[in-house]
Tab-separated table of C-alpha atoms and ligand atoms in Angstrom:
chain	number	residue	atom	x	y	z
A	111	MET	CA	-4.291	-37.281	-32.727
A	112	ARG	CA	-6.757	-34.549	-31.791
A	113	THR	CA	-6.373	-31.286	-33.629
A	114	VAL	CA	-6.573	-27.940	-31.863
A	115	GLN	CA	-10.231	-27.664	-32.834
A	116	GLU	CA	-10.894	-30.946	-31.101
A	117	ARG	CA	-9.377	-29.940	-27.796
A	118	ILE	CA	-11.707	-30.873	-24.983
A	119	PHE	CA	-12.864	-28.764	-22.050
A	120	ASN	CA	-10.449	-29.742	-19.305
A	121	PHE	CA	-11.552	-29.163	-15.699
A	122	SER	CA	-8.665	-31.059	-14.088
A	123	ALA	CA	-7.429	-29.787	-10.706
A	124	GLY	CA	-3.826	-30.054	-11.840
A	125	PRO	CA	-1.888	-30.415	-13.964
A	126	SER	CA	-4.571	-28.444	-15.695
A	127	VAL	CA	-5.509	-26.513	-18.784
A	128	LEU	CA	-2.892	-24.130	-20.197
A	129	PRO	CA	-3.640	-21.121	-22.398
A	130	LEU	CA	-3.877	-22.269	-26.011
A	131	PRO	CA	-1.714	-19.361	-27.324
A	132	VAL	CA	1.022	-20.498	-24.928
A	133	LEU	CA	0.934	-24.067	-26.218
A	134	GLU	CA	0.961	-22.818	-29.799
A	135	ARG	CA	3.936	-20.564	-29.168
A	136	ALA	CA	5.819	-23.412	-27.452
A	137	ARG	CA	5.104	-25.616	-30.460
A	138	GLU	CA	6.393	-22.979	-32.868
A	139	GLU	CA	9.576	-22.567	-30.847
A	140	LEU	CA	10.055	-26.226	-29.996
A	141	LEU	CA	12.668	-27.313	-32.536
A	142	ASN	CA	14.573	-24.091	-32.949
A	143	PHE	CA	14.260	-21.578	-30.166
A	144	GLU	CA	14.846	-18.042	-31.422
A	145	ARG	CA	17.140	-19.348	-34.176
A	146	CYS	CA	19.656	-20.816	-31.771
A	147	GLY	CA	19.299	-24.152	-33.557
A	148	MET	CA	17.985	-26.182	-30.658
A	149	SER	CA	15.095	-26.630	-28.301
A	150	VAL	CA	14.965	-25.029	-24.859
A	151	MET	CA	15.015	-28.601	-23.537
A	152	GLU	CA	18.433	-29.151	-25.068
A	153	MET	CA	20.273	-26.045	-23.952
A	154	SER	CA	22.539	-25.520	-20.966
A	155	HIS	CA	20.938	-23.895	-17.974
A	156	ARG	CA	24.014	-21.669	-17.913
A	157	SER	CA	23.742	-20.534	-21.541
A	158	ARG	CA	23.057	-16.932	-22.519
A	159	GLU	CA	19.749	-17.991	-24.050
A	160	PHE	CA	18.609	-19.539	-20.798
A	161	ASP	CA	19.804	-16.490	-18.803
A	162	THR	CA	17.289	-14.514	-20.833
A	163	ILE	CA	14.518	-17.069	-20.364
A	164	ILE	CA	14.779	-17.293	-16.575
A	165	ALA	CA	14.962	-13.484	-16.387
A	166	ARG	CA	11.757	-13.277	-18.452
A	167	THR	CA	9.990	-15.662	-16.075
A	168	GLU	CA	11.128	-13.785	-13.003
A	169	THR	CA	10.303	-10.367	-14.467
A	170	GLY	CA	6.867	-11.591	-15.526
A	171	LEU	CA	6.121	-13.006	-12.093
A	172	ARG	CA	7.326	-9.855	-10.356
A	173	LYS	CA	5.169	-7.725	-12.625
A	174	ASN	CA	2.041	-9.861	-12.424
A	175	MET	CA	2.226	-10.318	-8.663
A	176	GLY	CA	3.725	-6.939	-7.753
A	177	ILE	CA	6.779	-8.437	-6.039
A	178	SER	CA	9.305	-5.916	-4.699
A	179	GLU	CA	13.077	-6.241	-4.516
A	180	ASP	CA	12.743	-7.132	-0.819
A	181	TYR	CA	11.720	-10.587	-2.024
A	182	ALA	CA	13.581	-13.315	-3.866
A	183	VAL	CA	11.771	-15.332	-6.541
A	184	LEU	CA	13.003	-18.920	-6.675
A	185	PHE	CA	12.325	-21.778	-9.082
A	186	LEU	CA	12.693	-25.051	-7.242
A	187	GLN	CA	11.758	-28.705	-7.596
A	188	GLY	CA	10.036	-31.146	-5.271
A	189	GLY	CA	6.579	-29.647	-5.712
A	190	ALA	CA	4.589	-27.767	-3.125
A	191	SER	CA	4.984	-30.906	-1.025
A	192	LEU	CA	8.692	-30.263	-0.475
A	193	GLN	CA	7.806	-26.770	0.749
A	194	PHE	CA	5.769	-28.388	3.519
A	195	ALA	CA	9.151	-29.478	4.913
A	196	MET	CA	11.422	-26.664	3.713
A	197	ALA	CA	9.339	-23.866	5.222
A	198	PRO	CA	9.559	-25.123	8.826
A	199	MET	CA	13.152	-26.339	8.388
A	200	ASN	CA	14.222	-22.826	7.405
A	201	LEU	CA	11.796	-20.521	9.196
A	202	TYR	CA	11.052	-22.169	12.530
A	203	VAL	CA	12.789	-20.502	15.454
A	204	LYS	CA	13.292	-22.713	18.490
A	205	GLY	CA	10.870	-21.922	21.294
A	206	LYS	CA	8.476	-20.063	18.976
A	207	PRO	CA	5.845	-22.560	17.804
A	208	ILE	CA	4.405	-22.102	14.324
A	209	ASP	CA	0.731	-21.060	14.226
A	210	VAL	CA	-1.204	-23.146	11.699
A	211	ILE	CA	-4.721	-22.578	10.448
A	212	HIS	CA	-5.885	-25.982	9.326
A	213	THR	CA	-8.300	-25.899	6.391
A	214	GLY	CA	-8.072	-29.265	4.679
A	215	VAL	CA	-5.975	-32.021	3.188
A	216	TRP	CA	-3.071	-29.809	2.128
A	217	THR	CA	-2.623	-27.986	5.415
A	218	GLY	CA	-2.881	-31.479	6.959
A	219	ARG	CA	0.062	-32.635	4.887
A	220	ALA	CA	2.003	-29.507	5.849
A	221	ILE	CA	1.282	-30.174	9.544
A	222	GLU	CA	2.661	-33.719	9.270
A	223	GLU	CA	5.945	-32.341	7.972
A	224	MET	CA	6.060	-29.454	10.449
A	225	ALA	CA	5.592	-31.886	13.338
A	226	LYS	CA	8.846	-33.632	12.388
A	227	VAL	CA	11.065	-30.568	12.602
A	228	SER	CA	9.343	-27.961	14.743
A	229	GLU	CA	6.744	-27.173	17.360
A	230	TYR	CA	3.410	-25.893	16.143
A	231	ARG	CA	-0.012	-24.892	17.474
A	232	LEU	CA	-3.370	-25.095	15.780
A	233	ALA	CA	-4.415	-21.455	15.743
A	234	GLY	CA	-7.660	-22.364	14.017
A	235	SER	CA	-9.217	-25.354	12.295
A	236	GLY	CA	-12.159	-26.162	10.077
A	237	GLU	CA	-12.037	-29.853	10.897
A	238	SER	CA	-15.159	-29.877	13.110
A	239	VAL	CA	-17.203	-28.465	10.217
A	240	LYS	CA	-15.625	-30.920	7.771
A	241	PHE	CA	-13.736	-28.053	6.123
A	242	ARG	CA	-16.934	-26.720	4.532
A	243	ARG	CA	-15.955	-23.265	5.619
A	244	LEU	CA	-12.842	-21.508	6.897
A	245	PRO	CA	-12.479	-20.686	10.584
A	246	GLN	CA	-14.190	-17.359	11.351
A	247	PRO	CA	-11.988	-14.517	12.631
A	248	GLU	CA	-13.215	-15.083	16.211
A	249	GLU	CA	-12.243	-18.754	15.989
A	250	ILE	CA	-8.625	-17.905	15.165
A	251	LYS	CA	-6.258	-17.346	18.059
A	252	LEU	CA	-2.854	-16.131	16.966
A	253	ASN	CA	0.260	-16.018	19.098
A	254	PRO	CA	2.255	-12.791	18.625
A	255	ASN	CA	5.407	-14.759	19.369
A	256	ALA	CA	5.001	-17.435	16.677
A	257	SER	CA	7.812	-18.183	14.216
A	258	TYR	CA	5.233	-17.671	11.488
A	259	VAL	CA	1.576	-18.198	10.670
A	260	TYR	CA	0.799	-20.896	8.097
A	261	ILE	CA	-2.244	-21.048	5.802
A	262	ALA	CA	-3.299	-22.400	2.417
A	263	SER	CA	-4.904	-19.531	0.500
A	264	ASN	CA	-7.048	-21.900	-1.579
A	265	ASN	CA	-8.084	-25.403	-0.637
A	266	THR	CA	-8.110	-27.311	-3.895
A	267	ILE	CA	-9.938	-30.357	-2.539
A	268	PHE	CA	-12.635	-28.821	-0.307
A	269	GLY	CA	-13.140	-25.792	-2.543
A	270	THR	CA	-12.635	-23.018	0.018
A	271	GLN	CA	-10.545	-19.881	-0.419
A	272	TRP	CA	-9.432	-17.103	1.888
A	273	ARG	CA	-11.053	-13.887	0.656
A	274	SER	CA	-8.991	-11.719	2.978
A	275	PHE	CA	-6.034	-12.901	4.973
A	276	PRO	CA	-5.706	-12.950	8.760
A	277	ASP	CA	-3.921	-10.006	10.308
A	278	THR	CA	-0.833	-11.552	11.864
A	279	LEU	CA	0.374	-8.378	13.613
A	280	GLY	CA	3.879	-8.480	12.248
A	281	VAL	CA	4.378	-12.253	12.424
A	282	PRO	CA	5.392	-13.515	8.952
A	283	LEU	CA	2.491	-15.056	7.065
A	284	VAL	CA	3.364	-18.123	4.991
A	285	SER	CA	0.914	-19.379	2.391
A	286	ASP	CA	0.629	-22.365	0.154
A	287	MET	CA	-0.809	-20.659	-2.941
A	288	SER	CA	-0.540	-23.647	-5.244
A	289	SER	CA	-4.084	-23.402	-6.489
A	290	ASP	CA	-4.752	-19.664	-6.604
A	291	ILE	CA	-1.461	-17.893	-7.188
A	292	LEU	CA	-1.828	-15.179	-9.875
A	293	SER	CA	-5.606	-15.581	-9.907
A	294	ARG	CA	-6.255	-12.278	-8.092
A	295	ARG	CA	-4.423	-9.244	-6.831
A	296	ILE	CA	-2.698	-9.794	-3.509
A	297	ASP	CA	-0.464	-7.594	-1.422
A	298	VAL	CA	2.750	-9.624	-1.378
A	299	SER	CA	4.200	-7.399	1.347
A	300	ARG	CA	1.789	-9.035	3.802
A	301	PHE	CA	3.560	-12.380	3.327
A	302	GLY	CA	6.897	-13.705	4.445
A	303	LEU	CA	6.787	-16.645	2.074
A	304	VAL	CA	4.474	-17.791	-0.691
A	305	PHE	CA	4.917	-21.018	-2.600
A	306	ALA	CA	3.088	-22.800	-5.388
A	307	GLY	CA	3.527	-25.845	-7.549
A	308	ALA	CA	3.389	-24.530	-11.115
A	309	GLN	CA	0.862	-26.987	-12.487
A	310	LYS	CA	-2.283	-24.875	-12.059
A	311	ASN	CA	-1.750	-21.197	-12.826
A	312	ILE	CA	1.920	-21.032	-13.800
A	313	GLY	CA	2.812	-23.781	-16.264
A	314	PRO	CA	3.569	-27.487	-16.381
A	315	SER	CA	4.393	-29.545	-13.300
A	316	GLY	CA	8.013	-29.822	-12.234
A	317	VAL	CA	8.644	-26.235	-11.168
A	318	THR	CA	7.785	-24.834	-7.756
A	319	VAL	CA	7.698	-21.079	-7.403
A	320	VAL	CA	8.845	-19.655	-4.073
A	321	VAL	CA	8.536	-15.965	-3.254
A	322	ILE	CA	10.377	-15.246	-0.032
A	323	ARG	CA	11.340	-12.135	1.898
A	324	LYS	CA	15.102	-12.013	1.596
A	325	ASP	CA	15.774	-11.708	5.331
A	326	LEU	CA	13.714	-14.863	5.958
A	327	ALA	CA	15.619	-16.797	3.302
A	328	ASP	CA	18.645	-16.222	5.473
A	329	ARG	CA	17.010	-17.524	8.654
A	330	GLY	CA	17.688	-21.238	8.148
A	331	SER	CA	20.613	-23.092	9.666
A	332	LYS	CA	23.629	-23.555	7.420
A	333	ASN	CA	23.722	-27.154	8.636
A	334	LEU	CA	20.631	-28.038	6.633
A	335	PRO	CA	21.294	-29.997	3.449
A	336	VAL	CA	22.404	-27.424	0.932
A	337	MET	CA	19.497	-28.106	-1.460
A	338	LEU	CA	17.015	-27.552	1.382
A	339	GLN	CA	18.231	-24.063	2.279
A	340	TYR	CA	16.376	-21.180	0.629
A	341	ARG	CA	19.630	-19.243	0.926
A	342	THR	CA	21.358	-21.567	-1.557
A	343	HIS	CA	18.802	-20.965	-4.260
A	344	MET	CA	18.632	-17.240	-3.558
A	345	GLU	CA	22.396	-16.879	-3.776
A	346	HIS	CA	22.614	-18.915	-6.976
A	347	GLY	CA	19.656	-17.424	-8.828
A	348	SER	CA	17.877	-20.807	-8.718
A	349	ARG	CA	20.834	-22.372	-10.520
A	350	TYR	CA	22.855	-24.001	-7.782
A	351	ASN	CA	22.059	-27.186	-9.689
A	352	THR	CA	20.110	-27.817	-12.883
A	353	PRO	CA	16.647	-26.290	-12.579
A	354	PRO	CA	13.572	-27.555	-14.488
A	355	THR	CA	14.463	-25.501	-17.544
A	356	PHE	CA	11.564	-26.309	-19.832
A	357	GLY	CA	9.006	-25.629	-17.103
A	358	ILE	CA	10.650	-22.264	-16.378
A	359	TYR	CA	10.435	-21.432	-20.090
A	360	MET	CA	6.750	-22.379	-20.213
A	361	ALA	CA	6.152	-20.196	-17.158
A	362	ALA	CA	7.718	-17.242	-19.031
A	363	LEU	CA	5.201	-17.774	-21.827
A	364	VAL	CA	2.334	-17.955	-19.336
A	365	MET	CA	3.491	-14.738	-17.594
A	366	GLU	CA	3.659	-12.952	-20.949
A	367	TRP	CA	0.231	-14.296	-21.913
A	368	MET	CA	-1.150	-12.875	-18.661
A	369	GLU	CA	0.301	-9.470	-19.427
A	370	ARG	CA	-1.223	-9.509	-22.902
A	371	GLU	CA	-4.587	-10.410	-21.375
A	372	GLY	CA	-4.440	-7.264	-19.244
A	373	GLY	CA	-2.552	-8.540	-16.205
A	374	VAL	CA	-3.801	-9.989	-12.979
A	375	SER	CA	-6.672	-7.535	-12.519
A	376	ALA	CA	-8.187	-8.502	-15.875
A	377	ILE	CA	-7.639	-12.183	-15.096
A	378	GLU	CA	-9.232	-11.680	-11.669
A	379	ALA	CA	-12.332	-10.090	-13.216
A	380	ARG	CA	-12.629	-13.026	-15.593
A	381	ASN	CA	-12.181	-15.510	-12.763
A	382	GLU	CA	-14.941	-13.756	-10.813
A	383	GLU	CA	-17.268	-13.964	-13.775
A	384	LYS	CA	-16.590	-17.658	-14.419
A	385	ALA	CA	-17.087	-18.568	-10.756
A	386	ARG	CA	-20.214	-16.434	-10.387
A	387	THR	CA	-21.743	-17.929	-13.526
A	388	LEU	CA	-21.226	-21.468	-12.288
A	389	TYR	CA	-22.178	-20.961	-8.626
A	390	ASP	CA	-25.276	-18.932	-9.527
A	391	TRP	CA	-26.411	-21.703	-11.782
A	392	ILE	CA	-25.760	-24.412	-9.181
A	393	ASP	CA	-27.578	-22.387	-6.486
A	394	GLN	CA	-30.779	-22.057	-8.499
A	395	SER	CA	-30.732	-25.756	-9.392
A	396	GLY	CA	-32.997	-28.229	-7.639
A	397	PHE	CA	-30.737	-31.105	-8.636
A	398	TYR	CA	-27.175	-29.994	-7.755
A	399	TYR	CA	-25.857	-28.139	-4.727
A	400	GLY	CA	-22.613	-26.607	-3.491
A	401	PRO	CA	-21.590	-27.927	-0.038
A	402	VAL	CA	-19.222	-25.043	0.778
A	403	GLU	CA	-20.548	-22.041	2.719
A	404	ARG	CA	-20.969	-19.155	0.304
A	405	GLN	CA	-18.623	-16.631	1.864
A	406	ASP	CA	-15.686	-19.037	1.612
A	407	ARG	CA	-16.262	-20.562	-1.809
A	408	SER	CA	-13.236	-20.953	-4.024
A	409	ARG	CA	-13.153	-19.184	-7.369
A	410	MET	CA	-10.707	-21.771	-8.625
A	411	ASN	CA	-12.178	-25.123	-7.575
A	412	VAL	CA	-15.962	-25.304	-7.687
A	413	VAL	CA	-17.032	-28.294	-5.599
A	414	PHE	CA	-20.583	-29.503	-6.160
A	415	ARG	CA	-22.738	-32.558	-5.652
A	416	ILE	CA	-25.950	-34.101	-6.827
A	417	LYS	CA	-28.596	-33.646	-4.133
A	418	GLY	CA	-28.796	-36.660	-1.836
A	419	ASP	CA	-25.064	-37.240	-2.492
A	420	LYS	CA	-25.913	-39.949	-4.979
A	421	GLU	CA	-22.536	-41.448	-5.742
A	422	ASP	CA	-23.690	-43.755	-8.510
A	423	LEU	CA	-25.281	-40.857	-10.296
A	424	GLU	CA	-22.185	-38.735	-9.750
A	425	ASN	CA	-20.027	-41.464	-11.276
A	426	LYS	CA	-22.373	-41.587	-14.216
A	427	PHE	CA	-22.104	-37.803	-14.505
A	428	VAL	CA	-18.315	-38.019	-14.693
A	429	ARG	CA	-18.431	-40.801	-17.302
A	430	GLU	CA	-20.957	-39.102	-19.542
A	431	ALA	CA	-19.252	-35.720	-19.195
A	432	GLU	CA	-16.034	-37.336	-20.370
A	433	GLN	CA	-17.831	-38.704	-23.429
A	434	ALA	CA	-19.231	-35.241	-24.116
A	435	GLY	CA	-15.713	-33.733	-24.092
A	436	LEU	CA	-15.688	-32.387	-20.529
A	437	SER	CA	-12.924	-34.008	-18.541
A	438	GLY	CA	-11.570	-33.932	-14.998
A	439	LEU	CA	-14.853	-33.378	-13.138
A	440	LYS	CA	-14.500	-36.056	-10.497
A	441	GLY	CA	-14.068	-34.724	-6.967
A	442	HIS	CA	-10.846	-35.601	-5.142
A	443	ARG	CA	-10.765	-39.236	-4.058
A	444	SER	CA	-10.712	-38.197	-0.388
A	445	VAL	CA	-14.058	-36.316	-0.519
A	446	GLY	CA	-15.936	-37.670	-3.545
A	447	GLY	CA	-18.570	-35.614	-5.349
A	448	LEU	CA	-17.811	-33.380	-8.294
A	449	ARG	CA	-15.383	-30.558	-8.867
A	450	ALA	CA	-14.782	-28.169	-11.734
A	451	SER	CA	-11.396	-26.464	-11.627
A	452	ILE	CA	-11.547	-23.148	-13.409
A	453	TYR	CA	-8.040	-21.740	-13.193
A	454	ASN	CA	-6.783	-18.701	-15.096
A	455	ALA	CA	-6.548	-20.469	-18.441
A	456	GLN	CA	-10.073	-21.855	-18.219
A	457	THR	CA	-12.520	-20.072	-20.507
A	458	LEU	CA	-16.048	-18.842	-19.900
A	459	GLU	CA	-16.924	-20.919	-22.952
A	460	ALA	CA	-15.874	-24.044	-21.033
A	461	VAL	CA	-17.960	-23.010	-18.027
A	462	ASN	CA	-20.998	-22.473	-20.238
A	463	ALA	CA	-20.429	-25.847	-21.908
A	464	LEU	CA	-20.367	-27.438	-18.459
A	465	ILE	CA	-23.638	-25.752	-17.491
A	466	GLN	CA	-25.249	-26.996	-20.709
A	467	PHE	CA	-24.096	-30.509	-19.934
A	468	MET	CA	-25.353	-30.245	-16.334
A	469	LYS	CA	-28.780	-29.134	-17.570
A	470	GLU	CA	-28.991	-31.992	-20.010
A	471	PHE	CA	-27.875	-34.504	-17.372
A	472	GLU	CA	-30.500	-33.196	-14.952
A	473	ARG	CA	-33.205	-33.439	-17.610
A	474	LYS	CA	-32.363	-37.101	-18.207
A	475	ASN	CA	-31.747	-38.137	-14.599
A	476	GLY	CA	-33.585	-35.651	-12.390
B	37	PMP	N1	-0.996	-27.668	-1.989
B	37	PMP	C1	-2.132	-27.504	-2.698
B	37	PMP	C2	-3.087	-26.418	-2.294
B	37	PMP	C3	-2.379	-28.341	-3.780
B	37	PMP	O1	-3.509	-28.183	-4.494
B	37	PMP	C4	-1.447	-29.340	-4.139
B	37	PMP	C5	-1.625	-30.250	-5.320
B	37	PMP	N2	-2.814	-30.313	-5.913
B	37	PMP	C6	-0.313	-29.475	-3.358
B	37	PMP	C7	-0.100	-28.618	-2.302
B	37	PMP	C8	0.716	-30.529	-3.664
B	37	PMP	O2	1.464	-30.073	-4.725
B	37	PMP	P1	2.622	-30.926	-5.406
B	37	PMP	O3	1.969	-32.080	-6.077
B	37	PMP	O4	3.219	-29.924	-6.356
B	37	PMP	O5	3.571	-31.338	-4.343
């Protein structure tokens, strides 16, 4: 077994690195949580202890994201992928097509689900430029009568990220924030619904966080399956059925870690520094390059390649990086290349270790 000192630098896109103090705290509390004589995994989701835990998670999320009482915070299952279906099932209004801005694989998946239960329009798409940039404002045509506008704030696979969000002129904006939630300050009041699988910036996989304006949670038909109505989970405080209790507990620890680190603005500054350090280094390199247009580059998922798109060399890079204690650097199977995910819990130390490795690899293979 590896000791803490032997932990590797983990650049996985998700599930991904968690803050070490969080893992240590979870280990300390594992067998006997706050002297209740059992683990969080073993306690009823209706116990007093768990009431406190889920309240801690919700309070922490509300504080870190600045979520007002006009919004419900829900802890669901089914991953972000279930939200691709739940959002249109609950929020689509007949005769008012959803406006989608298509920016990669994950909006593509959302569109497939939307098409089954609603009408939609492509209000913008990056497909013709292979998703190497987001649609420019003048390429986006929004319909003021849409049920909602759908985007993904960060595109985990292509490595693009919305810097500022489209002005939807009062139409609810819905965003998949799986890969950049809590990474920067956002104005939640601009959104009708935000969702994120936990496994990047919130905690372990198995929990999906949904932040939804309360009036929208009530929009869905009561004929939908009860588990697929936002209303059900809002009315039952995410405990209509058994929620993923251990994941919710881990998320509480992550929220409290964030607050100790100085909150989302401090985390955002750190994320900026990590991303700048890595992109600046890639940009001055004659060996590597970043395929994404600069203004749209993600601060969470840094996509890069070896010049000439040399796949064999990229595979070698991934193998040798792994041996050097840097894991998870292979690009997504659908696009190839290389990718370093540098979520909130990633350290500048890890980024610098990656740069050192990249230099060494270039020296030997350039
Ligand atoms: N959306 C985005 C932006 C993602 O990065 C991912 C997973 N990497 C998903 C959706 C799918 O999430 P899940 O596996 O939780 O369904």
